mmCIF file of C-alpha atoms and ligand atoms in Angstrom:
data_model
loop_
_atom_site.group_PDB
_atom_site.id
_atom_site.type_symbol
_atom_site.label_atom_id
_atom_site.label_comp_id
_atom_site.label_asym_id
_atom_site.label_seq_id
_atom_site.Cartn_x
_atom_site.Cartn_y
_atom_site.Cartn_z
ATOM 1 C CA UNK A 189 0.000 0.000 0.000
ATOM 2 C CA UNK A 190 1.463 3.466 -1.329
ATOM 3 C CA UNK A 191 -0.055 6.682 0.042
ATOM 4 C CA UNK A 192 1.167 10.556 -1.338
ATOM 5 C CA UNK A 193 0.160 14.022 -0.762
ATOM 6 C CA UNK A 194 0.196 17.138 -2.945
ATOM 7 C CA UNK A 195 -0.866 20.729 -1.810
ATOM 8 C CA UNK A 196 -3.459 23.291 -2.460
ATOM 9 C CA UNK A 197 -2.433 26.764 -3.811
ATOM 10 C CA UNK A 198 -3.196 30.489 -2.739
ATOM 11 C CA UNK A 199 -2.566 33.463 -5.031
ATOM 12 C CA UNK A 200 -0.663 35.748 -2.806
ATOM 13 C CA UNK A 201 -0.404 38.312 -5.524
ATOM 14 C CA UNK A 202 -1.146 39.054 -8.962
ATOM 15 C CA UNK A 203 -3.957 36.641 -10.497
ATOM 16 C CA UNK A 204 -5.520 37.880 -14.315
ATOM 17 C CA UNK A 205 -2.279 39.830 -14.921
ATOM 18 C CA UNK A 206 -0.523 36.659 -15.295
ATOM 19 C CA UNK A 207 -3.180 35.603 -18.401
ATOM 20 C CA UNK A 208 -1.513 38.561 -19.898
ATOM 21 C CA UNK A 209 2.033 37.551 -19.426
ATOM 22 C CA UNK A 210 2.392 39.522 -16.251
ATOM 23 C CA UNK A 211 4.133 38.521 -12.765
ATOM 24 C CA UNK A 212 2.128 36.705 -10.159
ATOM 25 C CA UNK A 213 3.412 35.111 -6.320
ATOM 26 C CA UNK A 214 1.633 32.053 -6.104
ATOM 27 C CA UNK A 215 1.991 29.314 -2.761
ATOM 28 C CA UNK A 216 1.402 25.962 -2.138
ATOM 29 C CA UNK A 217 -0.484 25.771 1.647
ATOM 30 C CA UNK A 218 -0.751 23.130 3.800
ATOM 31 C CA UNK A 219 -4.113 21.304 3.022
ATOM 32 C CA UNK A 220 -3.582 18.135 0.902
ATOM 33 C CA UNK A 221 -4.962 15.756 -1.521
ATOM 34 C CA UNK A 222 -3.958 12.463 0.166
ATOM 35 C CA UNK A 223 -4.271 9.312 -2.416
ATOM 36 C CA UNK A 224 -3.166 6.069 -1.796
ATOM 37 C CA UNK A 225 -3.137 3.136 -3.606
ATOM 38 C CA UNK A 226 -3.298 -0.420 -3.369
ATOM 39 C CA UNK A 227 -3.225 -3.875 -5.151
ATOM 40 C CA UNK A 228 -6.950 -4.905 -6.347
ATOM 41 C CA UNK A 229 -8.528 -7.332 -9.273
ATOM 42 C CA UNK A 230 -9.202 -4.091 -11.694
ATOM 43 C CA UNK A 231 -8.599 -0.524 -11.796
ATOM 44 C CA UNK A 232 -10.802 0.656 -9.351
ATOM 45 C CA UNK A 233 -11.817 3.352 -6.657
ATOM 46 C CA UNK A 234 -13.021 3.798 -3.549
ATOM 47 C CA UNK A 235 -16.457 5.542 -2.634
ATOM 48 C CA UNK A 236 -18.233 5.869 0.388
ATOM 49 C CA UNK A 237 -20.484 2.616 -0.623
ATOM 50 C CA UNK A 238 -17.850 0.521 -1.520
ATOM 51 C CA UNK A 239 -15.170 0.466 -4.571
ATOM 52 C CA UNK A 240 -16.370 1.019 -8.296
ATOM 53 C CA UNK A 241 -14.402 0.526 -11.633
ATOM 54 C CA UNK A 242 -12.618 3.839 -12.992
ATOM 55 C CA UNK A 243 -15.142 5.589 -14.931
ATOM 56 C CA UNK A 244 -14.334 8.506 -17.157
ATOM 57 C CA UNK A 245 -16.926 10.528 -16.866
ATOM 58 C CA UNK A 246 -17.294 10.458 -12.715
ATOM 59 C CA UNK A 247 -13.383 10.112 -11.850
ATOM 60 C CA UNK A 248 -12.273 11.953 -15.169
ATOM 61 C CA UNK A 249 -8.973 13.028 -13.883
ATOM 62 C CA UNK A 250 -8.056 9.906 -12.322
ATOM 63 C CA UNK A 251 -9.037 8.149 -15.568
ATOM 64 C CA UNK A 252 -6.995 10.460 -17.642
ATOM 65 C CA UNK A 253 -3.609 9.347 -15.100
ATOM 66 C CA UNK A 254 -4.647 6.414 -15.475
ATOM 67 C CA UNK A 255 -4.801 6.239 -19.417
ATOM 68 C CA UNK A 256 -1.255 7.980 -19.474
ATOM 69 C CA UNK A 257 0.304 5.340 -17.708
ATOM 70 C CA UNK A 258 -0.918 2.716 -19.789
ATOM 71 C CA UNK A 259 1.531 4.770 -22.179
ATOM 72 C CA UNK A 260 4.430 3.655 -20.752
ATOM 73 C CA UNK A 261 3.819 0.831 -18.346
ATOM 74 C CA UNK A 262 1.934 -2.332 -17.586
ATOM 75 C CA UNK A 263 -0.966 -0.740 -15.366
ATOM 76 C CA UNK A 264 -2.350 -3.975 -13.569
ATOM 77 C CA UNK A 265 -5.369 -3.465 -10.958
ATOM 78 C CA UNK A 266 -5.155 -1.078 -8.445
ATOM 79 C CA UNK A 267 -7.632 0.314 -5.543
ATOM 80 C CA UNK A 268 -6.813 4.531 -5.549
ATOM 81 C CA UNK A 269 -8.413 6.146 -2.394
ATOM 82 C CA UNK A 270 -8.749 9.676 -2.296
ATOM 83 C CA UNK A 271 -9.155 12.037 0.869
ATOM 84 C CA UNK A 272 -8.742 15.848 0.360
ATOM 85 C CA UNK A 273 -9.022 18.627 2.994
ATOM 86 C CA UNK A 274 -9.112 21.245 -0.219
ATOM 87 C CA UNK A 275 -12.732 22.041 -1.280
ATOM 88 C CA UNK A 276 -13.401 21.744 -4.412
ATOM 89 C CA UNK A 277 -14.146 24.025 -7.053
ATOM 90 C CA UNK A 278 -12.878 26.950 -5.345
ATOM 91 C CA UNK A 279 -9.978 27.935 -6.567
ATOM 92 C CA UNK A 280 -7.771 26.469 -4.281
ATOM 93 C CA UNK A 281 -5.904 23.654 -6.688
ATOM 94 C CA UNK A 282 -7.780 20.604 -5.498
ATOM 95 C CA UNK A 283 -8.802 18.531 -8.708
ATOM 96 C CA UNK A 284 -4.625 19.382 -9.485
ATOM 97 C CA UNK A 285 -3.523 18.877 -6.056
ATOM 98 C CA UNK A 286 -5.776 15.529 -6.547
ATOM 99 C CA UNK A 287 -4.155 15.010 -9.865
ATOM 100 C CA UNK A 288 -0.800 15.082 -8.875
ATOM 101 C CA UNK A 289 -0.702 12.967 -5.835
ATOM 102 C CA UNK A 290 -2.315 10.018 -8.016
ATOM 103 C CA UNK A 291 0.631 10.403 -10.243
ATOM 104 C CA UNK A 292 2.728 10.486 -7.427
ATOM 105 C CA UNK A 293 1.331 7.535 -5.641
ATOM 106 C CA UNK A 294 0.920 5.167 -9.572
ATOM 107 C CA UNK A 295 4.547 6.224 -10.006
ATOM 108 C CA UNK A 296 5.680 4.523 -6.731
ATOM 109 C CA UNK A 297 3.406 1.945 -6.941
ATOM 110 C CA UNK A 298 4.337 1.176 -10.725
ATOM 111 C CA UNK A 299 7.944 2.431 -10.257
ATOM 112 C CA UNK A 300 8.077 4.289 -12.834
ATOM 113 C CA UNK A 301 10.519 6.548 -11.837
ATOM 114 C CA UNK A 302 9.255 9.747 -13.163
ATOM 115 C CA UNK A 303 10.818 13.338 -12.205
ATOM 116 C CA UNK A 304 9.339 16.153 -10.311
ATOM 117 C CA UNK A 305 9.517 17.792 -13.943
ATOM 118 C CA UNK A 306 7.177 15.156 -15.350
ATOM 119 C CA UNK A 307 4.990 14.907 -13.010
ATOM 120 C CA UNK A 308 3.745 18.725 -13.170
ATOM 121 C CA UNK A 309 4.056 18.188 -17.088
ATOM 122 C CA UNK A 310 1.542 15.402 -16.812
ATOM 123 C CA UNK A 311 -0.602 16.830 -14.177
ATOM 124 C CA UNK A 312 -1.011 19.674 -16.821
ATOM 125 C CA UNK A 313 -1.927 17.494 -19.581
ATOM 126 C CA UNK A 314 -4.448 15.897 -17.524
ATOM 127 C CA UNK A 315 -6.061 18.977 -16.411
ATOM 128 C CA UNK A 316 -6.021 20.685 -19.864
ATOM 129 C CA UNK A 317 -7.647 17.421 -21.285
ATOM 130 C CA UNK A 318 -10.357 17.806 -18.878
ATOM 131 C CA UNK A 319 -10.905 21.354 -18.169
ATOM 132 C CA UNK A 320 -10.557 22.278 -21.763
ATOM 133 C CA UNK A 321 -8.307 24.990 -20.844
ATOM 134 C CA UNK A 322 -5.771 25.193 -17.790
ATOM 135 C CA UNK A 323 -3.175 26.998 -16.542
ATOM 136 C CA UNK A 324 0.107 25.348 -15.146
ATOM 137 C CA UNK A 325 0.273 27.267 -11.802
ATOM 138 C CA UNK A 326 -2.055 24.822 -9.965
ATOM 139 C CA UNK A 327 0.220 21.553 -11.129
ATOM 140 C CA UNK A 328 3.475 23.229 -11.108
ATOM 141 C CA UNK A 329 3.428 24.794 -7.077
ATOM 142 C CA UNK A 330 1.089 21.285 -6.386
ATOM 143 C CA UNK A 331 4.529 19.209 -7.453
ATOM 144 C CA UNK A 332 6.962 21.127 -6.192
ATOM 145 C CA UNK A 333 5.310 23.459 -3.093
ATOM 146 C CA UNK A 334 6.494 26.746 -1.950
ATOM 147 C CA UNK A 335 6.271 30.062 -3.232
ATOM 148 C CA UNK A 336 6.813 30.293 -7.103
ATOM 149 C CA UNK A 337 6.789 33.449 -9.683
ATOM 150 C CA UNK A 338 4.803 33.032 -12.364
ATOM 151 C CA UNK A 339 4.814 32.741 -15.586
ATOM 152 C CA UNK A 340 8.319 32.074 -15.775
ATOM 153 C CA UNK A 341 7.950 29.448 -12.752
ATOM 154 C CA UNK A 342 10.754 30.369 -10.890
ATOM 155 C CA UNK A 343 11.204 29.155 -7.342
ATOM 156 C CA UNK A 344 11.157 31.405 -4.126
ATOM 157 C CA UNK A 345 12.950 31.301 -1.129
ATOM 158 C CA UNK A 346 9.890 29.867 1.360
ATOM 159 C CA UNK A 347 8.413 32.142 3.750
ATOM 160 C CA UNK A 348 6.095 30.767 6.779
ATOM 161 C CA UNK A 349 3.074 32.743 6.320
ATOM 162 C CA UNK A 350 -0.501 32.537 8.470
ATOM 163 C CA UNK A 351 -3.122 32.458 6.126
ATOM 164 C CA UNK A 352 -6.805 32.269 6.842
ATOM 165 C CA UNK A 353 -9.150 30.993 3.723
ATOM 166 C CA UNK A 354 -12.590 32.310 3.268
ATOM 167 C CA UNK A 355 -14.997 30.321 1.062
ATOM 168 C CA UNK A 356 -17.685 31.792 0.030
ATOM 169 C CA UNK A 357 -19.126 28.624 -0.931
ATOM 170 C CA UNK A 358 -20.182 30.172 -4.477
ATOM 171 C CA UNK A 359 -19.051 28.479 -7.871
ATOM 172 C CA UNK A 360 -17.109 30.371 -10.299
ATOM 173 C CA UNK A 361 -16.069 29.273 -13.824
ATOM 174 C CA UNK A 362 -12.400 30.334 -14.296
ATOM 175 C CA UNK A 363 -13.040 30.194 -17.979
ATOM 176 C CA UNK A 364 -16.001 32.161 -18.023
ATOM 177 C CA UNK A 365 -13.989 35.267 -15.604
ATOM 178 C CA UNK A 366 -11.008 35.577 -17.574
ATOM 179 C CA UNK A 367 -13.316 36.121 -20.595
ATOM 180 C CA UNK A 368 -15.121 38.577 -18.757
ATOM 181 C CA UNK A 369 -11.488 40.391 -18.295
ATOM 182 C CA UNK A 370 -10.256 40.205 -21.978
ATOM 183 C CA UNK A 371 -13.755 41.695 -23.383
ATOM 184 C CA UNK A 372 -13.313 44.698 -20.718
ATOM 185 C CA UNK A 373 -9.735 44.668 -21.831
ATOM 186 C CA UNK A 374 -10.992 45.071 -25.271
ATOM 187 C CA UNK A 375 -13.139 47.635 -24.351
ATOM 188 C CA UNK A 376 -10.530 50.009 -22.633
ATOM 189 C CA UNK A 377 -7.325 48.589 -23.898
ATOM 190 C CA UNK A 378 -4.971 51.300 -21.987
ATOM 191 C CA UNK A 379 -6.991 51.501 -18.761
ATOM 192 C CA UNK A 380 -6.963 47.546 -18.440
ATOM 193 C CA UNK A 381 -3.708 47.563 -19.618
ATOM 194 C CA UNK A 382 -2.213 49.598 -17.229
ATOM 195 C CA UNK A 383 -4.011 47.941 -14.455
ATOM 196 C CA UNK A 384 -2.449 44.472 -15.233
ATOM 197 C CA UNK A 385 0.781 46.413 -15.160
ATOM 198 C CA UNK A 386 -0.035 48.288 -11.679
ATOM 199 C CA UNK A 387 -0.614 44.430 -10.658
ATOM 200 C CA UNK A 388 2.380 42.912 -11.828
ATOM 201 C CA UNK A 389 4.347 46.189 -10.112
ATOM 202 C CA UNK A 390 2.408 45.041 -7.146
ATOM 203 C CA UNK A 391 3.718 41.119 -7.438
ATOM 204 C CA UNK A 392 7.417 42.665 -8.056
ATOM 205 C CA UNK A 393 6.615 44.755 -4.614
ATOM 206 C CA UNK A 394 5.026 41.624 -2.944
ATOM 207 C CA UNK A 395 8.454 39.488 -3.136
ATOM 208 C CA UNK A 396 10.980 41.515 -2.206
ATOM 209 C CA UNK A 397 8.629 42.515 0.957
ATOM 210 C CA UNK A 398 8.141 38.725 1.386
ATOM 211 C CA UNK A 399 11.958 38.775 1.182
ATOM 212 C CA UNK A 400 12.167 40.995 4.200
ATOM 213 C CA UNK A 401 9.819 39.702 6.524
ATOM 214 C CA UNK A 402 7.727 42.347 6.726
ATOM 215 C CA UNK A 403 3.869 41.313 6.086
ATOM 216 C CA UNK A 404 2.365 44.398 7.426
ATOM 217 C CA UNK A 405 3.570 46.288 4.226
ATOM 218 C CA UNK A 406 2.753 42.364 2.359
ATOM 219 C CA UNK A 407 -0.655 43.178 3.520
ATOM 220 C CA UNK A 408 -1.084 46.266 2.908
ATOM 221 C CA UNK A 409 0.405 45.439 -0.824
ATOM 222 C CA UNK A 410 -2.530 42.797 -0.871
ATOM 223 C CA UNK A 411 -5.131 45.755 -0.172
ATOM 224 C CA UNK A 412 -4.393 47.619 -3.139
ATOM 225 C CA UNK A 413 -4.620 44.262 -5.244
ATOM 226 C CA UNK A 414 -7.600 43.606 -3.851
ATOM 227 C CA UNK A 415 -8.984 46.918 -5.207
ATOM 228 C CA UNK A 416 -7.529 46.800 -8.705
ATOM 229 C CA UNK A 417 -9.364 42.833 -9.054
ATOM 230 C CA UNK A 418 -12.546 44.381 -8.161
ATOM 231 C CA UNK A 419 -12.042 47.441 -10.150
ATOM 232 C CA UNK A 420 -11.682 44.855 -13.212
ATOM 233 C CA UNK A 421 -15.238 43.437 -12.389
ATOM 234 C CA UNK A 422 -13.914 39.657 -10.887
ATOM 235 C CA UNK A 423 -15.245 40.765 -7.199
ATOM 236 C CA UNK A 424 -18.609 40.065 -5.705
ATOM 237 C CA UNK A 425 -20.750 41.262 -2.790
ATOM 238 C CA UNK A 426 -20.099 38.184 -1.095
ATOM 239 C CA UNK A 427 -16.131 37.929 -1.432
ATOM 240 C CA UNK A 428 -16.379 41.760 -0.838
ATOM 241 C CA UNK A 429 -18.059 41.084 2.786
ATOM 242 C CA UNK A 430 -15.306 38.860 3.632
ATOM 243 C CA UNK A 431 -12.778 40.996 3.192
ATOM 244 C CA UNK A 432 -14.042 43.451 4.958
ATOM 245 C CA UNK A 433 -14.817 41.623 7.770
ATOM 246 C CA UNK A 434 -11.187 40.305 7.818
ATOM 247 C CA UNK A 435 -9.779 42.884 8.032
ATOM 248 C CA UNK A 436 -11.821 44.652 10.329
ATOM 249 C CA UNK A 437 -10.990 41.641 12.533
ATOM 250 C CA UNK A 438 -6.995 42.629 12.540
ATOM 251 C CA UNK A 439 -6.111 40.812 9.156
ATOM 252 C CA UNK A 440 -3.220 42.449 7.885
ATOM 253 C CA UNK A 441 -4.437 42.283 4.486
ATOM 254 C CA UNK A 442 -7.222 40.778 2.124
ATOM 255 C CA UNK A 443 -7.492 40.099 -1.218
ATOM 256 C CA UNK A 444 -9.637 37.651 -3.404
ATOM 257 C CA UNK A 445 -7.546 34.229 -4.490
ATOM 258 C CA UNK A 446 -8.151 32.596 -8.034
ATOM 259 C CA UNK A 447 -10.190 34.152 -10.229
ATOM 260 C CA UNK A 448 -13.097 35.286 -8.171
ATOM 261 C CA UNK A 449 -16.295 36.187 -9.207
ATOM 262 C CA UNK A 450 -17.007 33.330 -6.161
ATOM 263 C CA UNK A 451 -14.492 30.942 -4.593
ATOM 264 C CA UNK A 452 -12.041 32.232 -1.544
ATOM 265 C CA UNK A 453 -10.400 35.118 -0.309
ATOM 266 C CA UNK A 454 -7.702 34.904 1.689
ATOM 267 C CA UNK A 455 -6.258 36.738 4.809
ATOM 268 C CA UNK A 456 -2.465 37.369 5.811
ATOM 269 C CA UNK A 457 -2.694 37.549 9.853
ATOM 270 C CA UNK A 458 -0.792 37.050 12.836
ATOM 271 C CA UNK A 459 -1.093 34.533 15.193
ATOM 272 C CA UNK A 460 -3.056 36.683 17.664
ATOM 273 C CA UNK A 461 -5.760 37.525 15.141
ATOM 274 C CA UNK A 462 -5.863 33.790 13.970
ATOM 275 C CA UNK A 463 -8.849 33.171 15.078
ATOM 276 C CA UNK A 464 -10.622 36.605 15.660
ATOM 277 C CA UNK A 465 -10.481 36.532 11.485
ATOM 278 C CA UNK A 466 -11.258 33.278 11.029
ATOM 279 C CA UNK A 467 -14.464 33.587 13.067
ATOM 280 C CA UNK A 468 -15.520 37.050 11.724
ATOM 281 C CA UNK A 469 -15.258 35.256 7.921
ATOM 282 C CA UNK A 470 -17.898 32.715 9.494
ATOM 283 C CA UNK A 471 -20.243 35.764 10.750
ATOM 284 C CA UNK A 472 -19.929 37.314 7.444
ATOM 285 C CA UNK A 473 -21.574 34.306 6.305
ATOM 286 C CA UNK A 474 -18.296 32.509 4.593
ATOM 287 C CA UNK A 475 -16.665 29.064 5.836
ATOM 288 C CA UNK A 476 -13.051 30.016 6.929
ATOM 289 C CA UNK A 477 -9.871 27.837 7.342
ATOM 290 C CA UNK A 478 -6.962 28.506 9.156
ATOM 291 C CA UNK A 479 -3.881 27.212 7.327
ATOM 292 C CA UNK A 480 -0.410 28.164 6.195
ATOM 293 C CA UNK A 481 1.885 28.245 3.421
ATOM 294 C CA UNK A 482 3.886 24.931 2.799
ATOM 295 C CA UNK A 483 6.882 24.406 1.341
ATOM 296 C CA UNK A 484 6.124 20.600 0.858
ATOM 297 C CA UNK A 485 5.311 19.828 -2.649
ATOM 298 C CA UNK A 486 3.878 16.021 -3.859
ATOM 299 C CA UNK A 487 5.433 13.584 -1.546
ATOM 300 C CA UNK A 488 5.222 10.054 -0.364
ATOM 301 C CA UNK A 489 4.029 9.633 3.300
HETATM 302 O O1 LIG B 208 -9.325 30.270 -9.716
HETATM 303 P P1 LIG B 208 -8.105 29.610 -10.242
HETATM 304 O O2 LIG B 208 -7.280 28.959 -9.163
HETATM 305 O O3 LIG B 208 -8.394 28.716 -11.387
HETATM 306 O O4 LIG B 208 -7.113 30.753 -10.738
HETATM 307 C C1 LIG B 208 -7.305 31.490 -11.908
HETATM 308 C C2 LIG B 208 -6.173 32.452 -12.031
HETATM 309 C C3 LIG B 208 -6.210 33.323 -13.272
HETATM 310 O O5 LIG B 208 -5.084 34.170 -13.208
HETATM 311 C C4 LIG B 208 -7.451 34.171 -13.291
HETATM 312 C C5 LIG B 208 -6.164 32.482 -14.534
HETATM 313 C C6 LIG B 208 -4.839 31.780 -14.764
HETATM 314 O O6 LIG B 208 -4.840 30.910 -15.646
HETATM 315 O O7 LIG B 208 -3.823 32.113 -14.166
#
């Protein structure tokens, strides 16, 4: 029996600028997709009534791993198990963290021996096949953790930051956002424009604070995102309330994670405010989870 973990992922900075080639900060944190697999008659999975063969169109990412390795090796039956503490759908990485730790754990259990490099580059594939469209951020910090600049993926120095998660429980299509963001784009090419560079300038700002230790400036840098994503139409009353309310709590900063429109905010604290924030997130009618950011990438347990 094999059993790995990958991470979820925050957007500290710099989210929709980085569709336009822009910088962006973003972190793995530490909830995980744990998978773990195990010798069985077929390729199967486990439910909550029991195991069921892999089907493509209710475990479609699984499937899709699955279907690569077949590529390259003899895939003989195999029970995968899947417990996540990311929730789904909101922003937070989980169908990649998900993705990657089922490479992880087929590539032990097969021994396959595949690199940290090809892991992320399948996780990719797999979520491109079935999201239609998907960017390499969630895959990339889900293999290899820690704080990465994006798009050129270059690896930070890690930085131990307190992080409380709002969800405001509301579904957002990615897809459907960003297009929302190039048409307004379209509409007012320079005032966009220089928005997504104001961003990136903010991302550049982010690091170097990061760098120093200093979050109160961090969080005050994540304030004035915060106001440029809503000023490019990707907030909502609802992520709007948390914010507020974080920070009103003591958060040192605020901002939206992903691409809005729904999902999670997230709020840079220090331990004393902890849980002050997290519990005025839950009064502004959001479900809130205290974590931090992780510099453990996919790994075997
Ligand atoms: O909500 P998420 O985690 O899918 O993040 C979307 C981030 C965007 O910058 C809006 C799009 C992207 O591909 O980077």
């Amino acid at each position: 029996m094999i059993t790995s973990s990958a991470p979820g992922k925050i957007f500290l900075f710099g989210e929709h600028a980085v569709v336009y080639g822009k910088t962006a900060i973003a972190c793995a944190i530490d909830l995980r997709a744990h998978v773990t697999v195990e010798e069985a008659p077929t390729v199967q999975m486990k439910g909550p009534g029991g195991s069921v063969d892999l089907n493509p169109r209710k475990h479609p990412y699984i499937y899709s791993v699955v279907e690569k390795f077949k590529g390259f090796t003899d895939v003989t039956g195999v029970n995968i198990d899947i417990h996540s503490d990311i929730p789904v759908g909101s922003g937070l990485g989980s169908s990649a963290a998900v993705t990657i730790a089922t490479i992880k754990a087929l590539d032990a259990y097969y021994g396959t021996n595949l690199t940290l490099e090809d892991i992320a580059h399948m996780g990719h594939q797999v979520e491109s096949e079935v999201q239609g469209r998907a960017s390499p951020t969630d895959t990339f910090v889900s293999t290899f953790g820690g704080m990465v600049q994006i798009p050129d993926r270059k690896k930070l120095g890690f930085y131990d930051m307190l992080i409380v998660i709002g969800n405001t429980g509301k579904f957002s299509s990615t897809r459907k956002i960003v297009s929302n963001v190039a048409a307004l784009k379209e509409r007012h090419p320079i005032v966009i424009g220089q928005i997504m560079d104001t961003i990136s300038a903010i991302s550049e700002t982010g690091i170097e604070f990061i760098q120093e230790g200093d979050f109160h400036t961090v969080g005050e840098l994540m304030n004035i995102n915060q106001g440029l994503l809503d000023s490019i139409g990707v907030g909502s009353k609802e992520l709007s309330e948390l914010v507020y309310a974080s920070r009103k709590a003591g958060a040192l900063g605020s901002k939206i994670t992903g691409a809005g429109g729904g999902g999670c905010m997230i709020a840079l604290c220090e331990h004393k405010n902890l849980s002050r924030v997290a519990h005025a997130i839950k009064r502004a009618g959001g479900d809130s989870f205290i974590c931090r950011t992780s510099h453990v990438g996919v790994r075997i347990e």
